[in-house]
Coordinates of C-alpha atoms in Angstrom, one line a residue:
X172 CA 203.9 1.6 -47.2
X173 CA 206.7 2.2 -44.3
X174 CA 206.7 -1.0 -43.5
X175 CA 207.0 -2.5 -47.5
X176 CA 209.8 -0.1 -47.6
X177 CA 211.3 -1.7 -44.4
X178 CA 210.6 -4.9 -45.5
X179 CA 213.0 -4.2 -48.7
X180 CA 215.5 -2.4 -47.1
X181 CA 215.6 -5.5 -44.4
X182 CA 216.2 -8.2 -47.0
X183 CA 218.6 -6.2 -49.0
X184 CA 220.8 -6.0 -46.2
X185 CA 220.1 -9.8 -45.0
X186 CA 221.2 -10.4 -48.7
X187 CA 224.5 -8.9 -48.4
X188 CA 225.0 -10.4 -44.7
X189 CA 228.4 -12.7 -44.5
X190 CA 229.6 -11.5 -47.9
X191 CA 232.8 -9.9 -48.9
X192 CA 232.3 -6.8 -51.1
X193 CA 235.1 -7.7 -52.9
X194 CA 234.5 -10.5 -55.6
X195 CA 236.5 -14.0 -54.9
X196 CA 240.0 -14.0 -56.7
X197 CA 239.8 -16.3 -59.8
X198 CA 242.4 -18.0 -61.8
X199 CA 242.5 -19.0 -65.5
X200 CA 242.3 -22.4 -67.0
X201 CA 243.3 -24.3 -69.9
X202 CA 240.3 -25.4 -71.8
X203 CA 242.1 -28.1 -73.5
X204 CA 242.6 -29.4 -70.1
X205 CA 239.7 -28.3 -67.9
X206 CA 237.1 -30.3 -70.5
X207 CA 236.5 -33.7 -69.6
X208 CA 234.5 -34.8 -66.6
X209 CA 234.6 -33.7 -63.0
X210 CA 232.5 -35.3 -60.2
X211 CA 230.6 -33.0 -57.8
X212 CA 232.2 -34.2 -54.4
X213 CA 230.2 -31.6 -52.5
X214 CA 228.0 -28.3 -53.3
X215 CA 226.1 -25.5 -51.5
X216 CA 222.3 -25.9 -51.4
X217 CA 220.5 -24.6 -54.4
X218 CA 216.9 -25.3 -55.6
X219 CA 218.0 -26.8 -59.4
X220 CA 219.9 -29.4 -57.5
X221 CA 217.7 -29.9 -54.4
X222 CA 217.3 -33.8 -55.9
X223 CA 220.6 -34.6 -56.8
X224 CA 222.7 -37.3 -54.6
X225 CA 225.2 -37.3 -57.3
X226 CA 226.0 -35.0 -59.7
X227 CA 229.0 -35.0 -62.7
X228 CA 229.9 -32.5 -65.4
X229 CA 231.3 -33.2 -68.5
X230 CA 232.8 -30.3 -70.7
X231 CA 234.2 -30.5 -74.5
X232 CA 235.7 -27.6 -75.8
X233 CA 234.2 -26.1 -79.1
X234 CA 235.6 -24.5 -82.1
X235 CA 234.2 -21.1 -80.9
X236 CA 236.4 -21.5 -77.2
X237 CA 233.1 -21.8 -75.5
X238 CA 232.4 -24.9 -73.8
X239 CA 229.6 -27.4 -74.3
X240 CA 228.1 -28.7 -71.1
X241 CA 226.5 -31.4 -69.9
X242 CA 225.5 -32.0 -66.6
X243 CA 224.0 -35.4 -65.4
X244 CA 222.5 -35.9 -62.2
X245 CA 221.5 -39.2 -59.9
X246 CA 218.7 -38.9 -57.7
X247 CA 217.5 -40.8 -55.0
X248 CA 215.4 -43.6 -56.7
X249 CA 219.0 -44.0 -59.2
X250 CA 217.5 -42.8 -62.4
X251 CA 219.3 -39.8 -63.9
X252 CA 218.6 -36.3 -65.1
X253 CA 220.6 -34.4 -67.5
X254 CA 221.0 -30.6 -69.1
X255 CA 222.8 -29.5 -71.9
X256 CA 224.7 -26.1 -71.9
X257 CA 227.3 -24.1 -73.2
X258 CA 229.7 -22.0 -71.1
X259 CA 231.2 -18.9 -72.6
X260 CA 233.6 -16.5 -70.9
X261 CA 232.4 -13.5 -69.2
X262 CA 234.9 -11.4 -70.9
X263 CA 236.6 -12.4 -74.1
X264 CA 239.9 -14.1 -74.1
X265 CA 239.3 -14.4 -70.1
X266 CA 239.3 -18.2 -69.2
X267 CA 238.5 -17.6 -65.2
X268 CA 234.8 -16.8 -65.7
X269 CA 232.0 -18.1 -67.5
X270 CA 228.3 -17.7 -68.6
X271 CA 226.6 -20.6 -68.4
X272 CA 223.2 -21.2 -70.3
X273 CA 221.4 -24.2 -70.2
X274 CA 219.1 -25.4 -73.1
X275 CA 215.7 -25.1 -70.9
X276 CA 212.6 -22.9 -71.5
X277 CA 213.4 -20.0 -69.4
X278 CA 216.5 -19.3 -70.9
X279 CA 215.0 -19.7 -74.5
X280 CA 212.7 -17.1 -73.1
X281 CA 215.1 -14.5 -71.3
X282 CA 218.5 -15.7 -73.1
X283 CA 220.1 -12.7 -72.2
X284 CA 218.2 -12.5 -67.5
X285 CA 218.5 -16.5 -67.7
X286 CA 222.8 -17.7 -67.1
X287 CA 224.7 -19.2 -64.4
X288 CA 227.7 -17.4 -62.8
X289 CA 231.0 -20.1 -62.9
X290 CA 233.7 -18.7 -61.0
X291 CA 236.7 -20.5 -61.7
X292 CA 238.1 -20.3 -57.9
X293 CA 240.7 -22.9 -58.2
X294 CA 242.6 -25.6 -59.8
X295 CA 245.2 -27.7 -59.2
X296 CA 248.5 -27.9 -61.3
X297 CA 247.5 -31.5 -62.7
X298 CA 243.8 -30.5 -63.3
X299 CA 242.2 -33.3 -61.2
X300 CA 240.8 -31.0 -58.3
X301 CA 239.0 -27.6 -58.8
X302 CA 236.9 -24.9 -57.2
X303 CA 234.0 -22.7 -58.9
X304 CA 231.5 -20.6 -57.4
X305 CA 229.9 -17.4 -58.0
X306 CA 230.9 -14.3 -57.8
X307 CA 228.0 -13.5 -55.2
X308 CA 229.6 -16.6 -52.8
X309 CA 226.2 -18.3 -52.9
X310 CA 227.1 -21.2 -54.8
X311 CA 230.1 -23.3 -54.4
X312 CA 231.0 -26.8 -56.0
X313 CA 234.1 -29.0 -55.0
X314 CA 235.1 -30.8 -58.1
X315 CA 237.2 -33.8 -59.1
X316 CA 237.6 -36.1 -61.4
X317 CA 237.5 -38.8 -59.7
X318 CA 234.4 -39.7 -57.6
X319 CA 236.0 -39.1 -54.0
X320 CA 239.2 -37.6 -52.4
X321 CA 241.3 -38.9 -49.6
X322 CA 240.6 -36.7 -46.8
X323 CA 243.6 -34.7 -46.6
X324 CA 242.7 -33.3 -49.9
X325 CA 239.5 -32.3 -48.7
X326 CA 240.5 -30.5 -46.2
X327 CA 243.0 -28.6 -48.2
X328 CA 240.0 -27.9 -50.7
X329 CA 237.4 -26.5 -48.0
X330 CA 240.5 -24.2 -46.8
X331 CA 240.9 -23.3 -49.6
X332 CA 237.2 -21.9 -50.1
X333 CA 237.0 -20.4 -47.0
X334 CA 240.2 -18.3 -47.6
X335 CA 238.2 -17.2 -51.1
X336 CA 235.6 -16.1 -48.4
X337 CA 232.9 -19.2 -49.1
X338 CA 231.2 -20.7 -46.1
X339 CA 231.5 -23.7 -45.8
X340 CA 229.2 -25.0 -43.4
X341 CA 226.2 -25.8 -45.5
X342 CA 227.8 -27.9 -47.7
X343 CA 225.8 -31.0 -49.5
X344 CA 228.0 -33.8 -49.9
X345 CA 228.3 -36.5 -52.6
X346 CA 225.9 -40.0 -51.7
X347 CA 227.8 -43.0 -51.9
X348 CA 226.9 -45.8 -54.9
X349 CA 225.1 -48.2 -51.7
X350 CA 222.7 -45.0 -51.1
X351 CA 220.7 -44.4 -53.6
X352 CA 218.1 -46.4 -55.0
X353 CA 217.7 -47.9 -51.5
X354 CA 214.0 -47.7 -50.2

């Protein structure tokens, strides 16, 4: 029994290892502008995405102020896979943090356990390069609408998630067109 106990307490504290207690500073967004599509330039590991080379969101805004997602991604042989959503805000009239559901049997089955936490980290003033993560820093996606940056502004993104406390390190980046489907 000591050593269950031990065993708990151990991977409790390995869980909180490396993060700020404080949650990352968030900013709000103009849903008229955030919706559209925004390419997945790089991404923390996480097992829903484990396949993905290349991955793209596309958001509309509804009559409701929620927004509908839909997330497509590319895998290795080139097909694609795709999830629809919706993204509401954590707390009314709040657009700097969402719950995102996806239409899959685990959250028809737990709607209320099964959601995604999407920090809205950053955003530039012309909407074409953003941050989200979650609140718990283990996810972390660099987004833009267009399918690669010049360097310089990748740089200047990855700064700016380390100063919102996010490693970096880990970070999955986007495969090129020539990469996938290749045997």
């Amino acid at each position: 029994m000591r050593a269950l106990t031990l065993l708990v307490l151990g991977a409790a504290l390995a869980g909180c290892a490396g993060h700020s207690p404080e949650p990352p500073a968030t900013v709000q967004v103009d849903p008229q502008r955030y919706q559209g599509t925004w390419y997945e330039l790089a991404r923390k590991p996480m097992i829903f995405q484990r396949a993905c080379r290349q991955s793209e969101a596309h958001y509309s805004l509804r009559a409701d102020g929620s927004l509908e997602v839909l997330n497509r991604c590319r895998t290795d042989d080139g097909s694609w896979k795709q999830v629809v959503g919706t993204a509401t805000p954590q707390v009314p009239g709040r657009t700097d943090a969402f719950w995102v559901r996806f239409d899959n049997w685990p959250t028809r089955l737990f709607p209320d356990l099964v959601r995604g936490d999407y920090q809205v980290l950053y955003v530039d003033a012309a909407y074409q390069t953003a941050l989200v993560g979650s609140r718990d820093r283990d996810y972390l996606w660099l987004l833009s609408r267009q399918p690669s940056l010049p360097e310089p502004v990748l740089r200047r993104l990855l700064a700016e998630a380390n100063r919102r406390g996010y490693d970096t390190a880990d970070l999955i980046w986007r495969s090129d067109d020539s990469a996938i489907g290749k045997p």
